[in-house]
Coordinates of C-alpha atoms and ligand atoms in Angstrom, one line a residue:
X97 CA 32.3 -18.2 0.1
X98 CA 30.0 -15.5 -1.3
X99 CA 30.3 -12.5 1.0
X100 CA 26.5 -12.1 0.9
X101 CA 26.3 -15.5 2.8
X102 CA 28.9 -14.4 5.3
X103 CA 27.1 -11.3 6.6
X104 CA 23.7 -10.6 8.1
X105 CA 22.0 -7.4 7.0
X106 CA 20.4 -5.4 9.8
X107 CA 17.9 -2.6 9.1
X108 CA 15.8 -0.3 11.3
X109 CA 13.4 2.1 9.6
X110 CA 12.1 5.5 10.7
X111 CA 9.0 6.4 8.7
X112 CA 7.6 9.9 8.8
X113 CA 3.9 10.0 7.9
X114 CA 2.1 13.3 7.4
X115 CA -1.3 13.2 9.0
X116 CA -4.5 14.0 7.1
X117 CA -5.7 16.6 9.6
X118 CA -7.3 19.7 8.1
X119 CA -5.1 22.1 10.0
X120 CA -1.5 22.0 11.4
X121 CA -0.4 20.5 14.7
X122 CA -0.5 23.8 16.6
X123 CA -2.4 26.3 14.6
X124 CA -5.3 26.7 12.2
X125 CA -3.2 26.9 9.0
X126 CA -4.2 24.4 6.3
X127 CA -2.2 21.2 6.5
X128 CA -3.0 20.3 2.9
X129 CA -0.3 19.9 0.3
X130 CA 0.0 22.9 -2.0
X131 CA 2.2 23.7 -4.9
X132 CA 1.7 27.4 -4.3
X133 CA 4.6 28.1 -1.8
X134 CA 4.1 30.0 1.4
X135 CA 0.3 30.2 1.3
X136 CA -0.4 28.3 4.5
X137 CA 1.6 30.5 6.8
X138 CA 0.1 32.5 9.6
X139 CA 2.3 34.3 12.2
X140 CA 2.1 31.2 14.3
X141 CA 3.7 29.0 11.6
X142 CA 6.2 31.8 11.1
X143 CA 6.9 31.8 14.9
X144 CA 6.5 35.6 15.3
X145 CA 7.1 36.7 18.9
X146 CA 4.1 36.5 21.1
X147 CA 2.4 33.7 19.2
X148 CA 1.3 30.6 21.1
X149 CA 0.7 27.0 19.9
X150 CA -2.6 25.3 20.5
X151 CA -2.9 21.5 20.3
X152 CA -4.8 19.8 17.4
X153 CA -6.7 17.0 19.0
X154 CA -7.3 15.2 15.7
X155 CA -3.5 14.4 15.6
X156 CA -3.8 12.7 18.9
X157 CA -6.8 10.7 17.8
X158 CA -4.8 9.6 14.6
X159 CA -1.7 8.6 16.6
X160 CA -3.7 6.5 19.1
X161 CA -5.7 4.9 16.3
X162 CA -2.5 3.8 14.5
X163 CA -1.0 2.6 17.8
X164 CA -4.0 0.5 18.5
X165 CA -4.0 -1.0 15.0
X166 CA -0.3 -1.9 15.4
X167 CA -0.7 -3.5 18.8
X168 CA 1.2 -0.8 20.7
X169 CA 0.9 0.2 24.3
X170 CA -0.6 3.7 24.5
X171 CA 1.1 6.3 26.7
X172 CA -1.6 8.1 28.6
X173 CA 0.5 10.8 30.1
X174 CA 2.2 12.8 27.4
X175 CA 4.1 16.0 27.1
X176 CA 5.8 17.8 24.2
X177 CA 9.4 18.8 24.2
X178 CA 11.5 21.3 22.2
X179 CA 14.2 19.7 20.1
X180 CA 16.6 22.6 19.4
X181 CA 18.5 23.0 16.2
X182 CA 19.1 25.7 13.6
X183 CA 18.0 25.2 10.1
X184 CA 16.7 27.8 7.6
X185 CA 13.4 26.0 7.1
X186 CA 12.8 25.8 10.8
X187 CA 11.5 29.3 11.7
X188 CA 11.2 28.7 15.5
X189 CA 14.7 27.3 15.8
X190 CA 13.3 24.2 17.4
X191 CA 11.0 21.4 16.5
X192 CA 8.1 20.5 18.9
X193 CA 8.3 16.8 19.3
X194 CA 7.8 14.1 22.0
X195 CA 10.9 13.1 23.8
X196 CA 10.7 10.6 26.7
X197 CA 7.0 9.9 26.3
X198 CA 6.3 8.6 22.7
X199 CA 2.5 8.2 22.5
X200 CA 2.8 4.6 21.3
X201 CA 5.4 2.0 22.4
X202 CA 6.3 -1.5 21.3
X203 CA 3.8 -3.2 19.0
X204 CA 4.7 -4.7 15.7
X205 CA 4.1 -4.7 11.9
X206 CA 3.3 -8.1 10.4
X207 CA 5.1 -8.8 7.1
X208 CA 5.2 -11.7 4.7
X209 CA 8.2 -12.3 2.4
X210 CA 8.7 -15.5 0.4
X211 CA 6.0 -17.3 2.3
X212 CA 7.5 -16.5 5.7
X213 CA 5.5 -14.4 8.1
X214 CA 7.4 -12.2 10.6
X215 CA 6.4 -9.6 13.1
X216 CA 8.7 -6.6 12.9
X217 CA 8.8 -5.0 16.3
X218 CA 8.2 -1.3 16.7
X219 CA 10.2 0.8 19.1
X220 CA 7.9 3.8 19.2
X221 CA 5.5 6.1 17.4
X222 CA 5.7 9.7 18.4
X223 CA 4.0 12.9 17.3
X224 CA 6.0 15.8 16.0
X225 CA 5.7 18.8 13.7
X226 CA 7.2 18.9 10.2
X227 CA 9.7 21.5 9.1
X228 CA 9.4 23.6 6.0
X229 CA 11.2 22.8 2.8
X230 CA 14.4 24.2 1.3
X231 CA 14.2 24.3 -2.5
X232 CA 17.6 24.3 -4.1
X233 CA 16.5 24.0 -7.7
X234 CA 14.2 27.0 -8.3
X235 CA 16.9 29.6 -8.4
X236 CA 20.5 29.4 -9.6
X237 CA 22.0 31.5 -6.9
X238 CA 19.7 31.2 -3.9
X239 CA 18.0 28.5 -1.9
X240 CA 14.2 29.2 -1.6
X241 CA 12.2 28.3 1.4
X242 CA 8.6 27.1 1.4
X243 CA 7.0 27.1 4.8
X244 CA 3.7 25.5 3.9
X245 CA 4.8 22.2 5.4
X246 CA 6.2 23.8 8.6
X247 CA 4.0 22.7 11.5
X248 CA 2.1 19.9 9.7
X249 CA 1.6 17.0 12.1
X250 CA 3.7 13.9 11.6
X251 CA 3.9 10.5 13.2
X252 CA 7.4 9.1 13.3
X253 CA 7.2 5.4 13.3
X254 CA 10.4 3.8 14.5
X255 CA 11.1 0.0 14.1
X256 CA 13.5 -2.1 16.0
X257 CA 16.5 -3.3 14.0
X258 CA 14.6 -6.4 13.0
X259 CA 14.6 -6.2 9.2
X260 CA 17.2 -8.4 7.4
X261 CA 16.8 -7.6 3.7
X262 CA 15.7 -4.9 1.3
X263 CA 12.7 -7.1 0.5
X264 CA 11.6 -7.2 4.1
X265 CA 12.0 -3.4 4.3
X266 CA 9.9 -3.1 1.1
X267 CA 7.2 -5.3 2.6
X268 CA 7.3 -3.4 5.9
X269 CA 6.7 0.0 4.3
X270 CA 4.1 -1.4 1.9
X271 CA 2.2 -2.8 5.0
X272 CA 2.5 0.5 6.9
X273 CA 1.3 2.4 3.9
X274 CA -1.6 0.2 3.4
X275 CA -2.6 0.5 7.1
X276 CA -2.3 4.3 7.3
X277 CA -4.4 4.8 4.2
X278 CA -6.9 2.2 5.4
X279 CA -7.3 4.1 8.6
X280 CA -7.6 7.4 6.7
X281 CA -4.8 9.0 8.7
X282 CA -2.3 9.6 5.9
X283 CA -2.8 9.7 2.1
X284 CA 0.3 7.5 1.6
X285 CA 1.5 9.7 -1.2
X286 CA 5.3 9.3 -1.1
X287 CA 5.9 11.5 -4.2
X288 CA 4.4 14.5 -2.4
X289 CA 6.3 13.6 0.7
X290 CA 3.4 12.4 2.8
X291 CA 5.5 9.4 3.7
X292 CA 9.3 9.6 4.0
X293 CA 11.7 7.0 5.2
X294 CA 15.1 7.0 6.8
X295 CA 16.9 3.6 6.6
X296 CA 19.4 2.7 9.3
X297 CA 21.6 0.0 7.9
X298 CA 24.4 -2.2 9.3
X299 CA 26.0 -5.6 8.6
X300 CA 27.5 -8.2 11.0
X301 CA 28.9 -11.6 10.6
X302 CA 26.2 -14.3 10.7
X303 CA 25.8 -15.6 14.2
X304 CA 27.1 -12.3 15.8
X305 CA 24.7 -10.8 18.3
X306 CA 26.3 -7.4 18.7
X307 CA 25.0 -4.8 16.2
X308 CA 27.4 -3.4 13.7
X309 CA 28.1 0.3 13.1
X310 CA 25.1 1.8 11.4
X311 CA 24.8 4.2 8.5
X312 CA 21.6 6.2 8.2
X313 CA 20.3 6.9 4.6
X314 CA 17.9 9.9 4.9
X315 CA 14.8 11.0 3.1
X316 CA 13.9 8.1 0.8
X317 CA 10.8 9.1 -1.1
X318 CA 9.5 6.0 -2.7
X319 CA 9.1 2.4 -1.5
X320 CA 11.2 1.3 -4.5
X321 CA 14.0 3.7 -3.6
X322 CA 14.1 2.4 -0.1
X323 CA 14.8 -1.0 -1.5
X324 CA 17.3 0.2 -4.1
X325 CA 19.1 2.4 -1.5
X326 CA 19.4 -0.5 0.9
X327 CA 20.8 -2.7 -1.8
X328 CA 23.6 -0.3 -2.8
X329 CA 24.4 0.6 0.7
X330 CA 24.7 -3.0 1.8
X331 CA 27.1 -3.7 -1.1
X332 CA 29.1 -0.7 0.0
X333 CA 29.3 -1.8 3.6
X334 CA 30.3 -5.3 2.6
X335 CA 33.1 -4.0 0.3
X336 CA 34.5 -1.8 3.1
X337 CA 34.4 -4.6 5.6
X338 CA 36.0 -7.1 3.2
X339 CA 38.8 -4.6 2.6
X340 CA 39.5 -4.7 6.4
X341 CA 38.4 -1.1 6.8
X342 CA 36.2 0.3 9.5
X343 CA 32.6 1.6 8.8
X344 CA 32.1 5.1 10.1
X345 CA 28.8 6.0 11.6
X346 CA 27.3 8.7 9.4
X347 CA 24.3 10.1 7.7
X348 CA 24.0 9.6 4.0
X349 CA 21.7 10.5 1.1
X350 CA 20.6 8.5 -1.9
X351 CA 20.9 9.7 -5.5
X352 CA 18.2 7.7 -7.3
X353 CA 19.5 8.7 -10.8
X354 CA 23.0 7.5 -10.2
X355 CA 21.9 4.7 -7.8
X356 CA 24.6 5.7 -5.2
X357 CA 24.6 6.9 -1.6
X358 CA 26.8 9.8 -0.5
X359 CA 27.9 11.2 2.8
X360 CA 26.0 14.1 4.3
X361 CA 27.6 14.3 7.7
X362 CA 29.4 12.1 10.1
X363 CA 27.5 11.2 13.2
X364 CA 30.3 10.4 15.6
X365 CA 29.3 12.9 18.2
X366 CA 25.8 12.4 19.5
X367 CA 23.6 15.3 18.5
X368 CA 22.8 17.6 21.3
X369 CA 19.3 18.9 20.8
X370 CA 19.0 20.3 24.4
X371 CA 15.5 18.8 24.7
X372 CA 13.3 20.5 27.4
X373 CA 9.6 20.4 28.0
X374 CA 7.7 22.8 25.8
X375 CA 6.6 25.5 28.2
X376 CA 3.8 26.9 26.0
X377 CA 1.8 23.6 25.9
X378 CA 0.4 21.8 28.9
X379 CA 1.0 18.0 29.1
X380 CA -1.9 16.1 27.7
X381 CA -3.6 13.1 29.1
X382 CA -5.5 10.3 27.3
X383 CA -8.3 9.2 29.6
X384 CA -9.4 5.6 29.9
X385 CA -12.8 6.5 28.4
X386 CA -11.2 8.1 25.4
X387 CA -9.0 5.1 24.8
X388 CA -12.1 2.8 24.9
X389 CA -13.9 5.1 22.5
X390 CA -11.1 5.0 20.0
X391 CA -10.8 1.2 20.4
X392 CA -14.5 0.9 19.6
X393 CA -14.2 3.1 16.6
X394 CA -11.3 1.1 15.0
X395 CA -12.5 -0.3 11.7
X396 CA -11.9 -4.0 10.8
X397 CA -8.2 -4.1 9.8
X398 CA -7.0 -5.3 6.5
X399 CA -5.3 -8.5 7.8
X400 CA -8.4 -9.4 9.8
X401 CA -10.7 -8.8 6.9
X402 CA -8.3 -10.9 4.7
X403 CA -8.6 -13.8 7.1
X404 CA -12.4 -13.4 7.1
X405 CA -12.5 -13.5 3.3
X406 CA -10.5 -16.7 3.3
X407 CA -12.5 -18.4 6.1
X408 CA -16.0 -17.2 5.3
X409 CA -15.8 -17.1 1.5
X410 CA -13.1 -19.7 0.7
X411 CA -11.0 -17.2 -1.2
X412 CA -7.4 -18.1 -1.8
X413 CA -4.9 -16.3 0.4
X414 CA -3.7 -14.5 -2.7
X415 CA -7.1 -13.2 -3.8
X416 CA -8.1 -12.2 -0.2
X417 CA -4.8 -10.3 0.2
X418 CA -5.1 -8.4 -3.1
X419 CA -8.7 -7.5 -2.3
X420 CA -7.6 -6.1 1.0
X421 CA -4.8 -4.0 -0.4
X422 CA -7.3 -1.2 -0.6
X423 CA -10.2 -0.4 1.7
X424 CA -12.6 0.8 -1.0
X425 CA -11.9 -2.3 -3.0
X426 CA -12.6 -4.6 -0.1
X427 CA -15.8 -2.7 0.7
X428 CA -16.9 -3.0 -2.9
X429 CA -16.4 -6.8 -2.7
X430 CA -18.5 -6.9 0.4
X431 CA -21.3 -5.0 -1.4
X432 CA -21.2 -7.3 -4.5
X433 CA -21.5 -10.4 -2.4
X434 CA -24.7 -9.1 -0.8
X435 CA -26.3 -10.1 -4.1
X436 CA -24.5 -13.3 -5.1
X437 CA -23.0 -16.3 -3.4
X438 CA -20.4 -17.0 -6.0
X439 CA -17.5 -15.4 -4.1
X440 CA -14.7 -16.7 -6.1
X441 CA -16.3 -15.5 -9.4
X442 CA -16.8 -12.0 -7.9
X443 CA -13.1 -12.0 -6.8
X444 CA -12.1 -13.0 -10.4
X445 CA -14.2 -10.3 -11.9
X446 CA -12.8 -7.6 -9.5
X447 CA -9.2 -8.7 -9.9
X448 CA -9.6 -9.2 -13.6
X449 CA -11.8 -7.0 -15.8
X450 CA -12.6 -4.4 -13.1
X451 CA -9.0 -3.9 -12.1
X452 CA -7.9 -3.6 -15.8
X453 CA -10.5 -1.1 -16.4
X454 CA -9.5 1.0 -13.3
X455 CA -5.8 0.7 -14.3
X456 CA -6.5 1.8 -17.9
X457 CA -8.6 4.8 -16.8
X458 CA -6.5 5.7 -13.9
X459 CA -9.5 5.6 -11.6
X460 CA -9.9 4.1 -8.2
X461 CA -12.8 2.4 -6.4
X462 CA -13.6 5.7 -4.9
X463 CA -14.7 6.9 -8.3
X464 CA -15.9 3.6 -9.7
X465 CA -19.6 4.2 -10.4
X466 CA -20.9 0.7 -11.4
X467 CA -23.4 -0.3 -8.8
X468 CA -22.2 -3.5 -7.0
X469 CA -25.6 -5.1 -7.7
X470 CA -24.9 -4.8 -11.5
X471 CA -21.6 -6.6 -11.2
X472 CA -23.3 -9.3 -9.2
X473 CA -25.9 -9.7 -11.9
X474 CA -23.2 -10.0 -14.6
X475 CA -21.4 -12.6 -12.6
X476 CA -24.6 -14.4 -12.1
X477 CA -25.3 -14.6 -15.9
X478 CA -21.9 -16.2 -16.5
X479 CA -22.6 -18.6 -13.6
X480 CA -25.9 -19.7 -15.0
X481 CA -24.3 -20.4 -18.4
X482 CA -26.3 -17.6 -20.1
X483 CA -23.1 -15.8 -21.1
X484 CA -19.6 -17.0 -21.5
X485 CA -17.0 -15.1 -19.5
X486 CA -15.1 -14.0 -22.6
X487 CA -18.1 -12.2 -24.0
X488 CA -19.3 -10.9 -20.7
X489 CA -15.9 -9.3 -19.9
X490 CA -15.1 -8.0 -23.3
X491 CA -18.5 -7.0 -24.7
X492 CA -21.1 -6.6 -22.0
X493 CA -18.9 -5.1 -19.3
X494 CA -17.9 -2.0 -21.3
X495 CA -21.5 -1.3 -22.4
X496 CA -22.6 -1.7 -18.8
X497 CA -19.9 0.8 -17.6
X498 CA -21.4 3.3 -20.1
X499 CA -25.0 2.6 -19.2
X500 CA -25.0 1.4 -15.6
X501 CA -28.7 2.0 -15.3
X502 CA -29.3 -1.0 -17.7
X503 CA -29.5 -4.6 -16.5
X504 CA -26.7 -6.9 -17.9
X505 CA -29.4 -9.3 -19.2
X506 CA -31.1 -6.6 -21.1
X507 CA -27.8 -5.5 -22.7
X508 CA -26.9 -9.2 -23.6
X509 CA -30.4 -9.7 -25.1
X510 CA -30.2 -6.4 -27.1
X511 CA -26.8 -7.3 -28.5
X512 CA -27.9 -10.8 -29.2
X513 CA -25.0 -12.2 -27.2
X514 CA -26.8 -14.6 -24.9
X515 CA -25.2 -18.0 -24.9
X516 CA -27.1 -20.7 -26.8
X517 CA -27.6 -23.8 -24.8
X518 CA -30.5 -25.0 -26.8
X519 CA -29.2 -28.3 -28.2
X520 CA -31.1 -28.0 -31.5
X521 CA -29.2 -24.9 -32.7
X522 CA -26.0 -26.2 -31.3
X523 CA -26.4 -29.5 -33.1
X524 CA -26.8 -27.6 -36.4
X525 CA -23.5 -25.9 -35.8
X526 CA -21.8 -29.1 -34.7
X527 CA -23.1 -30.9 -37.8
X528 CA -21.9 -28.1 -40.1
X529 CA -18.4 -28.2 -38.6
X530 CA -18.1 -32.0 -38.9
X531 CA -19.4 -32.0 -42.5
X532 CA -16.9 -29.3 -43.4
X533 CA -13.8 -31.2 -42.2
X534 CA -14.1 -34.8 -43.4
X535 CA -10.2 -35.3 -43.4
X536 CA -10.0 -34.3 -39.8
X537 CA -12.8 -36.5 -38.8
X538 CA -10.9 -39.5 -40.3
X539 CA -7.7 -38.5 -38.5
X540 CA -9.7 -38.1 -35.3
X541 CA -11.3 -41.5 -35.6
X542 CA -8.0 -43.2 -36.3
X543 CA -6.7 -42.0 -33.0
X544 CA -5.7 -38.3 -33.1
X545 CA -8.0 -37.4 -30.2
X546 CA -6.3 -34.0 -29.7
X547 CA -8.3 -32.7 -32.7
X548 CA -11.3 -32.4 -30.5
X549 CA -10.1 -28.9 -29.5
X550 CA -10.1 -27.9 -33.2
X551 CA -13.7 -29.0 -33.7
X552 CA -14.8 -27.2 -30.6
X553 CA -13.0 -24.1 -31.6
X554 CA -14.7 -24.1 -35.0
X555 CA -18.1 -24.5 -33.4
X556 CA -17.4 -21.6 -31.1
X557 CA -16.3 -19.5 -34.0
X558 CA -19.4 -20.4 -36.1
X559 CA -21.7 -19.6 -33.2
X560 CA -19.9 -16.3 -32.7
X561 CA -19.0 -17.4 -29.2
X562 CA -22.6 -18.0 -28.2
X563 CA -22.6 -21.8 -28.0
X564 CA -22.5 -23.2 -24.6
X565 CA -19.3 -25.1 -24.8
X566 CA -20.4 -27.8 -22.4
X567 CA -23.2 -28.8 -24.7
X568 CA -20.8 -28.6 -27.6
X569 CA -18.4 -31.0 -26.0
X570 CA -21.1 -33.5 -25.3
X571 CA -22.4 -33.4 -28.8
X572 CA -19.0 -33.6 -30.5
X573 CA -18.2 -36.6 -28.3
X574 CA -21.4 -38.3 -29.2
X575 CA -21.2 -37.7 -32.9
X576 CA -17.4 -38.2 -33.5
X577 CA -17.2 -41.4 -31.5
X578 CA -20.0 -43.2 -33.2
Ligands
LIG1959 P1 18.5 8.1 16.2 O1 17.3 8.8 16.8 O2 19.8 8.6 16.5 O3 18.3 8.0 14.7 P2 17.5 5.6 17.4 O4 18.2 4.8 18.4 O5 16.2 6.2 17.6 O6 18.6 6.6 16.8 O7 17.4 4.5 16.1 C1 16.9 4.9 14.9 C2 16.7 3.6 14.1 O8 17.9 3.0 13.9 C3 15.8 2.6 14.7 O9 14.9 2.2 13.7 C4 16.7 1.5 15.1 O10 16.1 0.2 15.0 C5 17.8 1.6 14.1 N1 19.1 1.1 14.5 C6 19.8 1.4 15.6 N2 21.0 0.7 15.6 C7 21.1 0.1 14.4 C8 22.1 -0.8 13.8 N3 23.3 -1.0 14.4 N4 21.8 -1.3 12.6 C9 20.7 -1.0 12.0 N5 19.7 -0.3 12.5 C10 19.9 0.3 13.7
LIG1960 MG1 17.4 8.8 13.1

């Protein structure tokens, strides 16, 4: 028996998301990412004696918003606690976090892997401040410390151990990332550390209900690395177990270059952080009115919009899902279809030529300047048979991008690219092609019907792509079969 069939993989993820607030969680220092170290550090960030924290209410708004979007229960009576530990990049000697009252509880993240939908349960989402950053590679002898990040607000999103493969973990983080960027509460930039993930991994014999001993792989900085780290770690856990050895509970790190995990510290003794309520901050209450206000402000969520695109516009599930991967893209689609009813064609245009253009230029919909009305007009021309899609997407579209003030019809007319559906001129092309290939005509008429494609192709070529191919087909059929 393959050992992969013998064991069930169990994964719980802790995802840290940096919030897109202007200032830090407890002071006015900028919360923006900066490559210029130690520039966002007032005495409060540096924890000088006598400084006092002041709560940033935007962080609470973002936390509640995410909780509502993920079907969580919202804790209305909250307090902050000090989590005490020493680390060079933690100037206060403690991290202000939530302890027994996470702002959001329960809830779930819907994922889809291999056509199976599952809801991954959440344990909690809590607010905490980030620590600074130790830089080990800027100096040979010393470790440098950058405290810009110290005090930036984070949401820690903790799942239940519900994930059973690296693919599910991948889908889970992808879904979370889509949602936090959709809501505008995090930029989702994993390379800059705006989202970081710790993966708790264990295995157990299939059918067992008791959880196995877990290993925690810390600080995974890309969705791809989460998947890769889980895969190598699961292999390692299975090998150890198959050898009859015991797994030790420990914290590990992942080396992406070597594709291995290595031990950081054993976790046999529970950490003692000596939590106690933060005396410098009063507890904070979320009123019923405020909850209702935030509920009303919640935008349409990507999965609901996807469903709407499928139901109202008969888009395929795939097209609807891809359109809703990105909020600006979905909004653009909504704007284009204010001007045309050919929803499927608009989706094809957006997921085809527009997407390629954005990929090639490294742009996003935020900076895409083609007015939605113009894309609708272009779609319409193809629809009405005035342009064929090939010419519209290769020739007209690029001109339109350069001169978005022009009408697509005007461009097509100027470039003499309008499709010819006038039968007289098409008939001339058809006759010319038939006259030029007498051998093929005989072969066709003696049964080689597949040659029809060759004739059609020649007419297309002769007309420089302008002949309406439906008319061409009809004429060829009439002339060759008589
Ligand atoms: P800690 O705060 O010590 O990391 P938690 O109990 O908060 O511990 O759990 C952290 C994460 O570990 C959660 O996502 C949880 O689902 C996951 N987890 C707990 N036990 C296991 C296990 N045996 N196997 C896999 N994941 C686990
Ligand atoms: Mg943990």
